[in-house]
């Protein structure tokens, strides 16, 4: 499909998931499995390999279309882990889940981790840096022939909050994602395997996150399927705080996250990345029924 055709499709209808991901007639649900000690809402819960595998199997049993395994926290202020540590955390979990028939993605910015995870059975590389952290990522995913999520990102975790300046956040994010797409094309990545992600919470303040969520129809004009990662993020806590006078624990944001998943699905996202799979799965099913009826009227 040409870029023009993709752009036309992006304006007129919902974009199907990329090659390599299932087509189920609704927005896909990616379950989060952070095998880390310091992720912002579930850090430490699944740091042990056996517990992480069990959690991945549980997410799949709850209906996750994909389980996203990450060995390095990307929360604001998080310190990078060394490569050996990231490999040791993520790869055994990817291998066991893939062996059990679970569709697995690997959440990494690092080429050696992406390579090892794909060799262990991962079918998607989820790179929050969109290829900026490691210039060899494009060639790596091109050679591996797997699907690739390129997220909008400006800086590592310890610096990202200082880089939240935008003129018009939707236009700026679109322009920066287009630059990422050019680099991916130069690296030989098949456009049919690319998913774009506006990167909610990454160098974004709550007002930016809401503008991007409300602007998904504009982001779709880029002509690529979109993934939205809103789960339990600060902008949800901040919106709830206005009602409850207190942010509460991140797990207390799961009902609101499911509501945001429905909004993202109606906005045309092809996938939502969430901690609580059950709630968002019901939410995207409701969104699919709603969109079907909207199109008939
Ligand atoms: N957010 C986090 C980690 N990985 N990947 C994608 N594609 N999009 C996101 O928004 C995203 C991500 C940070 O959230 P977590 O610490 O709860 O996993």
mmCIF file of C-alpha atoms and ligand atoms in Angstrom:
data_model
loop_
_atom_site.group_PDB
_atom_site.id
_atom_site.type_symbol
_atom_site.label_atom_id
_atom_site.label_comp_id
_atom_site.label_asym_id
_atom_site.label_seq_id
_atom_site.Cartn_x
_atom_site.Cartn_y
_atom_site.Cartn_z
ATOM 1 C CA UNK A 1 0.000 0.000 0.000
ATOM 2 C CA UNK A 2 1.388 3.428 -0.943
ATOM 3 C CA UNK A 3 1.809 6.241 1.584
ATOM 4 C CA UNK A 4 -1.009 8.158 -0.174
ATOM 5 C CA UNK A 5 -3.341 5.175 0.081
ATOM 6 C CA UNK A 6 -2.442 4.730 3.754
ATOM 7 C CA UNK A 7 -3.111 8.408 4.433
ATOM 8 C CA UNK A 8 -6.496 8.205 2.677
ATOM 9 C CA UNK A 9 -7.402 5.112 4.692
ATOM 10 C CA UNK A 10 -6.254 6.838 7.859
ATOM 11 C CA UNK A 11 -8.687 9.672 7.234
ATOM 12 C CA UNK A 12 -11.643 7.554 6.258
ATOM 13 C CA UNK A 13 -11.629 4.449 8.400
ATOM 14 C CA UNK A 14 -10.009 2.398 11.129
ATOM 15 C CA UNK A 15 -6.570 1.116 10.300
ATOM 16 C CA UNK A 16 -6.061 -2.616 10.681
ATOM 17 C CA UNK A 17 -3.218 -3.875 12.869
ATOM 18 C CA UNK A 18 0.143 -4.350 11.181
ATOM 19 C CA UNK A 19 1.201 -7.584 9.573
ATOM 20 C CA UNK A 20 2.045 -10.138 12.211
ATOM 21 C CA UNK A 21 -0.671 -9.100 14.695
ATOM 22 C CA UNK A 22 -4.119 -10.694 14.891
ATOM 23 C CA UNK A 23 -7.174 -9.165 13.217
ATOM 24 C CA UNK A 24 -10.039 -9.597 15.621
ATOM 25 C CA UNK A 25 -12.442 -6.876 14.488
ATOM 26 C CA UNK A 26 -11.756 -4.645 17.499
ATOM 27 C CA UNK A 27 -8.934 -2.729 19.076
ATOM 28 C CA UNK A 28 -6.282 -5.161 20.376
ATOM 29 C CA UNK A 29 -5.390 -5.327 24.065
ATOM 30 C CA UNK A 30 -1.728 -5.572 25.020
ATOM 31 C CA UNK A 31 -1.168 -6.681 28.621
ATOM 32 C CA UNK A 32 1.761 -5.094 30.460
ATOM 33 C CA UNK A 33 4.326 -7.313 32.140
ATOM 34 C CA UNK A 34 7.085 -5.250 33.724
ATOM 35 C CA UNK A 35 9.844 -7.578 34.941
ATOM 36 C CA UNK A 36 11.391 -4.708 36.857
ATOM 37 C CA UNK A 37 11.948 -3.552 40.397
ATOM 38 C CA UNK A 38 10.936 0.069 39.843
ATOM 39 C CA UNK A 39 8.176 0.528 37.225
ATOM 40 C CA UNK A 40 5.829 3.166 38.502
ATOM 41 C CA UNK A 41 2.739 1.101 39.238
ATOM 42 C CA UNK A 42 3.840 -2.546 39.290
ATOM 43 C CA UNK A 43 7.586 -2.334 39.918
ATOM 44 C CA UNK A 44 8.826 -5.273 41.982
ATOM 45 C CA UNK A 45 5.624 -7.336 41.690
ATOM 46 C CA UNK A 46 6.974 -9.534 38.890
ATOM 47 C CA UNK A 47 10.736 -9.093 39.249
ATOM 48 C CA UNK A 48 11.095 -12.842 39.861
ATOM 49 C CA UNK A 49 11.159 -14.912 36.623
ATOM 50 C CA UNK A 50 8.643 -17.568 37.734
ATOM 51 C CA UNK A 51 6.168 -14.978 39.029
ATOM 52 C CA UNK A 52 6.558 -12.992 35.831
ATOM 53 C CA UNK A 53 5.832 -16.049 33.666
ATOM 54 C CA UNK A 54 2.763 -16.879 35.755
ATOM 55 C CA UNK A 55 1.549 -13.297 35.432
ATOM 56 C CA UNK A 56 2.070 -13.404 31.645
ATOM 57 C CA UNK A 57 0.036 -16.619 31.418
ATOM 58 C CA UNK A 58 -2.649 -14.998 33.563
ATOM 59 C CA UNK A 59 -2.800 -11.929 31.290
ATOM 60 C CA UNK A 60 -3.158 -14.214 28.258
ATOM 61 C CA UNK A 61 -5.895 -16.240 29.998
ATOM 62 C CA UNK A 62 -7.723 -12.991 30.747
ATOM 63 C CA UNK A 63 -7.804 -12.289 27.010
ATOM 64 C CA UNK A 64 -4.692 -10.216 26.259
ATOM 65 C CA UNK A 65 -4.012 -10.378 22.514
ATOM 66 C CA UNK A 66 -0.335 -9.615 23.182
ATOM 67 C CA UNK A 67 1.772 -9.680 26.362
ATOM 68 C CA UNK A 68 4.395 -6.917 26.456
ATOM 69 C CA UNK A 69 7.484 -7.975 28.420
ATOM 70 C CA UNK A 70 9.834 -5.233 29.600
ATOM 71 C CA UNK A 71 13.026 -5.519 31.644
ATOM 72 C CA UNK A 72 13.749 -1.815 32.119
ATOM 73 C CA UNK A 73 11.513 0.786 33.732
ATOM 74 C CA UNK A 74 10.783 3.861 31.628
ATOM 75 C CA UNK A 75 8.910 5.831 34.287
ATOM 76 C CA UNK A 76 9.956 9.471 34.683
ATOM 77 C CA UNK A 77 13.188 9.672 36.660
ATOM 78 C CA UNK A 78 13.986 5.937 36.320
ATOM 79 C CA UNK A 79 17.670 5.034 36.054
ATOM 80 C CA UNK A 80 18.747 2.786 33.162
ATOM 81 C CA UNK A 81 19.607 -0.840 34.003
ATOM 82 C CA UNK A 82 22.650 -2.494 32.483
ATOM 83 C CA UNK A 83 22.157 -4.573 29.368
ATOM 84 C CA UNK A 84 22.970 -7.899 31.061
ATOM 85 C CA UNK A 85 20.357 -7.199 33.713
ATOM 86 C CA UNK A 86 17.704 -6.290 31.127
ATOM 87 C CA UNK A 87 18.497 -9.436 29.118
ATOM 88 C CA UNK A 88 18.385 -11.627 32.227
ATOM 89 C CA UNK A 89 15.025 -10.202 33.279
ATOM 90 C CA UNK A 90 13.202 -10.169 29.954
ATOM 91 C CA UNK A 91 14.468 -12.998 27.741
ATOM 92 C CA UNK A 92 13.625 -16.088 29.892
ATOM 93 C CA UNK A 93 10.110 -14.716 30.376
ATOM 94 C CA UNK A 94 9.680 -14.081 26.641
ATOM 95 C CA UNK A 95 10.924 -17.598 25.874
ATOM 96 C CA UNK A 96 8.583 -19.385 28.296
ATOM 97 C CA UNK A 97 5.520 -17.378 27.295
ATOM 98 C CA UNK A 98 6.224 -17.852 23.566
ATOM 99 C CA UNK A 99 6.719 -21.567 24.182
ATOM 100 C CA UNK A 100 3.301 -21.651 25.865
ATOM 101 C CA UNK A 101 1.759 -20.136 22.717
ATOM 102 C CA UNK A 102 1.380 -16.559 23.991
ATOM 103 C CA UNK A 103 1.940 -13.764 21.449
ATOM 104 C CA UNK A 104 4.739 -11.736 23.037
ATOM 105 C CA UNK A 105 6.201 -8.319 22.421
ATOM 106 C CA UNK A 106 9.380 -7.009 23.988
ATOM 107 C CA UNK A 107 9.464 -3.498 25.430
ATOM 108 C CA UNK A 108 13.046 -2.362 24.847
ATOM 109 C CA UNK A 109 15.111 0.421 23.328
ATOM 110 C CA UNK A 110 18.188 -1.763 23.036
ATOM 111 C CA UNK A 111 19.197 -3.785 19.994
ATOM 112 C CA UNK A 112 20.790 -6.733 21.848
ATOM 113 C CA UNK A 113 17.624 -7.186 23.928
ATOM 114 C CA UNK A 114 15.386 -6.896 20.844
ATOM 115 C CA UNK A 115 17.519 -9.472 19.000
ATOM 116 C CA UNK A 116 17.595 -11.938 21.880
ATOM 117 C CA UNK A 117 13.862 -11.556 22.539
ATOM 118 C CA UNK A 118 12.978 -12.134 18.870
ATOM 119 C CA UNK A 119 15.238 -15.223 18.876
ATOM 120 C CA UNK A 120 13.325 -16.361 21.995
ATOM 121 C CA UNK A 121 9.972 -15.962 20.215
ATOM 122 C CA UNK A 122 8.870 -12.299 20.503
ATOM 123 C CA UNK A 123 6.834 -11.207 17.482
ATOM 124 C CA UNK A 124 6.827 -7.477 18.064
ATOM 125 C CA UNK A 125 9.456 -4.994 19.238
ATOM 126 C CA UNK A 126 7.981 -2.147 21.289
ATOM 127 C CA UNK A 127 10.574 0.628 21.297
ATOM 128 C CA UNK A 128 9.562 3.642 23.390
ATOM 129 C CA UNK A 129 12.383 5.651 21.814
ATOM 130 C CA UNK A 130 11.154 5.050 18.255
ATOM 131 C CA UNK A 131 14.698 4.154 17.229
ATOM 132 C CA UNK A 132 16.343 7.241 18.769
ATOM 133 C CA UNK A 133 18.078 5.404 21.615
ATOM 134 C CA UNK A 134 19.866 2.967 19.310
ATOM 135 C CA UNK A 135 20.375 3.886 15.648
ATOM 136 C CA UNK A 136 20.819 0.200 14.749
ATOM 137 C CA UNK A 137 17.239 -0.633 15.829
ATOM 138 C CA UNK A 138 15.729 0.012 12.369
ATOM 139 C CA UNK A 139 18.091 -2.396 10.620
ATOM 140 C CA UNK A 140 17.573 -4.949 13.384
ATOM 141 C CA UNK A 141 13.775 -5.034 13.135
ATOM 142 C CA UNK A 142 13.977 -4.917 9.326
ATOM 143 C CA UNK A 143 16.207 -8.005 9.349
ATOM 144 C CA UNK A 144 14.029 -9.759 11.955
ATOM 145 C CA UNK A 145 10.859 -9.092 9.934
ATOM 146 C CA UNK A 146 8.772 -8.507 13.072
ATOM 147 C CA UNK A 147 6.186 -5.817 13.821
ATOM 148 C CA UNK A 148 7.589 -2.630 15.376
ATOM 149 C CA UNK A 149 6.021 0.000 17.642
ATOM 150 C CA UNK A 150 7.708 3.389 17.218
ATOM 151 C CA UNK A 151 6.694 5.652 20.086
ATOM 152 C CA UNK A 152 7.073 9.432 20.256
ATOM 153 C CA UNK A 153 9.967 10.097 22.626
ATOM 154 C CA UNK A 154 12.310 12.985 23.198
ATOM 155 C CA UNK A 155 14.703 12.033 25.975
ATOM 156 C CA UNK A 156 15.641 9.339 28.503
ATOM 157 C CA UNK A 157 13.577 8.952 31.675
ATOM 158 C CA UNK A 158 15.791 11.172 33.828
ATOM 159 C CA UNK A 159 15.385 14.066 31.391
ATOM 160 C CA UNK A 160 11.977 13.616 29.755
ATOM 161 C CA UNK A 161 9.940 15.892 32.016
ATOM 162 C CA UNK A 162 12.183 18.848 31.124
ATOM 163 C CA UNK A 163 11.415 18.347 27.416
ATOM 164 C CA UNK A 164 7.630 18.851 27.531
ATOM 165 C CA UNK A 165 7.487 22.034 25.405
ATOM 166 C CA UNK A 166 5.185 22.124 22.397
ATOM 167 C CA UNK A 167 3.769 24.746 20.086
ATOM 168 C CA UNK A 168 0.837 22.509 19.095
ATOM 169 C CA UNK A 169 1.383 19.103 20.662
ATOM 170 C CA UNK A 170 -0.502 17.093 18.005
ATOM 171 C CA UNK A 171 1.264 18.767 15.069
ATOM 172 C CA UNK A 172 4.646 18.611 16.805
ATOM 173 C CA UNK A 173 4.270 14.923 17.683
ATOM 174 C CA UNK A 174 3.157 14.171 14.113
ATOM 175 C CA UNK A 175 6.185 15.962 12.663
ATOM 176 C CA UNK A 176 8.557 14.137 15.011
ATOM 177 C CA UNK A 177 6.946 10.781 14.239
ATOM 178 C CA UNK A 178 7.358 11.519 10.523
ATOM 179 C CA UNK A 179 11.076 12.024 11.136
ATOM 180 C CA UNK A 180 11.142 8.630 12.905
ATOM 181 C CA UNK A 181 9.351 7.078 9.910
ATOM 182 C CA UNK A 182 11.996 8.436 7.540
ATOM 183 C CA UNK A 183 14.734 6.830 9.623
ATOM 184 C CA UNK A 184 12.829 3.544 9.700
ATOM 185 C CA UNK A 185 12.418 3.627 5.906
ATOM 186 C CA UNK A 186 16.162 4.260 5.515
ATOM 187 C CA UNK A 187 16.797 1.238 7.732
ATOM 188 C CA UNK A 188 14.608 -0.903 5.476
ATOM 189 C CA UNK A 189 11.672 -1.476 7.860
ATOM 190 C CA UNK A 190 8.580 -2.725 6.012
ATOM 191 C CA UNK A 191 5.888 0.007 6.473
ATOM 192 C CA UNK A 192 3.246 -2.715 6.753
ATOM 193 C CA UNK A 193 4.863 -3.783 10.043
ATOM 194 C CA UNK A 194 4.972 -0.354 11.727
ATOM 195 C CA UNK A 195 2.702 0.891 14.520
ATOM 196 C CA UNK A 196 2.972 4.479 15.793
ATOM 197 C CA UNK A 197 2.368 5.608 19.364
ATOM 198 C CA UNK A 198 1.974 9.208 20.613
ATOM 199 C CA UNK A 199 3.829 8.303 23.830
ATOM 200 C CA UNK A 200 1.411 9.516 26.502
ATOM 201 C CA UNK A 201 3.303 10.661 29.594
ATOM 202 C CA UNK A 202 6.690 10.762 27.854
ATOM 203 C CA UNK A 203 7.774 14.407 27.794
ATOM 204 C CA UNK A 204 4.054 15.236 28.091
ATOM 205 C CA UNK A 205 2.064 17.050 30.730
ATOM 206 C CA UNK A 206 -1.568 16.016 31.358
ATOM 207 C CA UNK A 207 -2.905 18.668 28.969
ATOM 208 C CA UNK A 208 -0.655 17.250 26.234
ATOM 209 C CA UNK A 209 -1.882 13.695 26.899
ATOM 210 C CA UNK A 210 -5.517 14.795 26.610
ATOM 211 C CA UNK A 211 -4.827 16.764 23.421
ATOM 212 C CA UNK A 212 -3.180 13.708 21.841
ATOM 213 C CA UNK A 213 -5.989 11.408 22.905
ATOM 214 C CA UNK A 214 -8.557 13.808 21.499
ATOM 215 C CA UNK A 215 -6.394 14.237 18.381
ATOM 216 C CA UNK A 216 -6.099 10.570 17.404
ATOM 217 C CA UNK A 217 -8.090 11.265 14.228
ATOM 218 C CA UNK A 218 -5.352 13.711 13.165
ATOM 219 C CA UNK A 219 -2.579 11.264 14.103
ATOM 220 C CA UNK A 220 -4.306 8.654 11.947
ATOM 221 C CA UNK A 221 -3.597 10.873 8.940
ATOM 222 C CA UNK A 222 -0.004 9.646 9.198
ATOM 223 C CA UNK A 223 -1.462 6.472 7.715
ATOM 224 C CA UNK A 224 -0.210 3.966 10.275
ATOM 225 C CA UNK A 225 -1.999 1.926 12.951
ATOM 226 C CA UNK A 226 -1.840 3.596 16.371
ATOM 227 C CA UNK A 227 -1.121 2.168 19.799
ATOM 228 C CA UNK A 228 -2.160 4.095 22.925
ATOM 229 C CA UNK A 229 -0.494 3.520 26.297
ATOM 230 C CA UNK A 230 -2.568 5.388 28.869
ATOM 231 C CA UNK A 231 -2.774 2.780 31.611
ATOM 232 C CA UNK A 232 -2.636 4.216 35.162
ATOM 233 C CA UNK A 233 -0.655 7.234 33.953
ATOM 234 C CA UNK A 234 -0.377 10.570 35.724
ATOM 235 C CA UNK A 235 -2.913 12.358 33.523
ATOM 236 C CA UNK A 236 -5.550 9.836 34.616
ATOM 237 C CA UNK A 237 -4.599 10.260 38.276
ATOM 238 C CA UNK A 238 -4.714 14.027 37.851
ATOM 239 C CA UNK A 239 -8.188 13.952 36.279
ATOM 240 C CA UNK A 240 -9.469 11.708 39.086
ATOM 241 C CA UNK A 241 -7.849 13.882 41.736
ATOM 242 C CA UNK A 242 -10.141 16.695 40.655
ATOM 243 C CA UNK A 243 -13.075 14.482 41.660
ATOM 244 C CA UNK A 244 -11.670 12.543 44.605
ATOM 245 C CA UNK A 245 -9.309 15.156 46.069
ATOM 246 C CA UNK A 246 -6.376 12.730 46.076
ATOM 247 C CA UNK A 247 -4.574 10.728 43.437
ATOM 248 C CA UNK A 248 -4.786 7.334 45.195
ATOM 249 C CA UNK A 249 -2.748 4.262 44.258
ATOM 250 C CA UNK A 250 -2.100 3.630 40.520
ATOM 251 C CA UNK A 251 -4.205 0.393 40.645
ATOM 252 C CA UNK A 252 -7.129 2.628 41.629
ATOM 253 C CA UNK A 253 -6.942 4.068 38.122
ATOM 254 C CA UNK A 254 -7.959 0.853 36.328
ATOM 255 C CA UNK A 255 -11.640 1.695 35.845
ATOM 256 C CA UNK A 256 -10.692 5.112 34.477
ATOM 257 C CA UNK A 257 -8.049 3.428 32.298
ATOM 258 C CA UNK A 258 -10.743 1.177 30.807
ATOM 259 C CA UNK A 259 -12.804 4.279 30.009
ATOM 260 C CA UNK A 260 -9.777 5.791 28.270
ATOM 261 C CA UNK A 261 -9.291 2.518 26.349
ATOM 262 C CA UNK A 262 -12.841 2.860 25.007
ATOM 263 C CA UNK A 263 -12.131 6.467 23.992
ATOM 264 C CA UNK A 264 -8.897 5.427 22.273
ATOM 265 C CA UNK A 265 -10.645 2.606 20.417
ATOM 266 C CA UNK A 266 -13.431 4.929 19.228
ATOM 267 C CA UNK A 267 -10.692 7.374 18.205
ATOM 268 C CA UNK A 268 -9.257 4.672 15.931
ATOM 269 C CA UNK A 269 -6.432 3.116 17.980
ATOM 270 C CA UNK A 270 -5.583 -0.399 16.823
ATOM 271 C CA UNK A 271 -4.171 -1.399 20.225
ATOM 272 C CA UNK A 272 -4.206 -0.279 23.867
ATOM 273 C CA UNK A 273 -1.423 -1.186 26.303
ATOM 274 C CA UNK A 274 -2.822 -1.821 29.802
ATOM 275 C CA UNK A 275 -2.116 -3.363 33.203
ATOM 276 C CA UNK A 276 -5.687 -4.571 33.797
ATOM 277 C CA UNK A 277 -6.652 -6.594 30.726
ATOM 278 C CA UNK A 278 -10.198 -7.580 31.683
ATOM 279 C CA UNK A 279 -11.518 -4.047 32.071
ATOM 280 C CA UNK A 280 -9.992 -2.757 28.853
ATOM 281 C CA UNK A 281 -11.043 -5.828 26.883
ATOM 282 C CA UNK A 282 -14.683 -5.179 27.796
ATOM 283 C CA UNK A 283 -14.175 -1.493 27.049
ATOM 284 C CA UNK A 284 -12.802 -2.050 23.532
ATOM 285 C CA UNK A 285 -15.582 -4.567 22.824
ATOM 286 C CA UNK A 286 -18.114 -1.866 23.710
ATOM 287 C CA UNK A 287 -16.230 0.585 21.507
ATOM 288 C CA UNK A 288 -16.333 -1.833 18.552
ATOM 289 C CA UNK A 289 -20.112 -2.285 18.910
ATOM 290 C CA UNK A 290 -20.558 1.480 19.189
ATOM 291 C CA UNK A 291 -18.434 2.250 16.116
ATOM 292 C CA UNK A 292 -20.254 -0.378 14.070
ATOM 293 C CA UNK A 293 -23.583 1.276 14.843
ATOM 294 C CA UNK A 294 -22.195 4.767 14.339
ATOM 295 C CA UNK A 295 -21.093 3.781 10.845
ATOM 296 C CA UNK A 296 -24.586 2.505 10.013
ATOM 297 C CA UNK A 297 -26.314 5.732 11.011
HETATM 298 N N1 LIG B 1 4.467 3.360 28.386
HETATM 299 C C1 LIG B 1 5.312 2.774 29.249
HETATM 300 C C2 LIG B 1 6.163 1.728 28.822
HETATM 301 N N2 LIG B 1 6.126 1.279 27.544
HETATM 302 N N3 LIG B 1 5.231 1.406 25.381
HETATM 303 C C3 LIG B 1 4.416 1.991 24.510
HETATM 304 N N4 LIG B 1 4.392 1.571 23.217
HETATM 305 N N5 LIG B 1 3.591 3.030 24.845
HETATM 306 C C4 LIG B 1 3.559 3.527 26.118
HETATM 307 O O1 LIG B 1 2.806 4.485 26.378
HETATM 308 C C5 LIG B 1 4.438 2.933 27.088
HETATM 309 C C6 LIG B 1 5.266 1.862 26.674
HETATM 310 C C7 LIG B 1 5.376 3.251 30.679
HETATM 311 O O2 LIG B 1 4.350 2.691 31.434
HETATM 312 P P1 LIG B 1 4.588 1.442 32.447
HETATM 313 O O3 LIG B 1 5.767 1.800 33.333
HETATM 314 O O4 LIG B 1 3.320 1.307 33.192
HETATM 315 O O5 LIG B 1 4.882 0.208 31.638
#
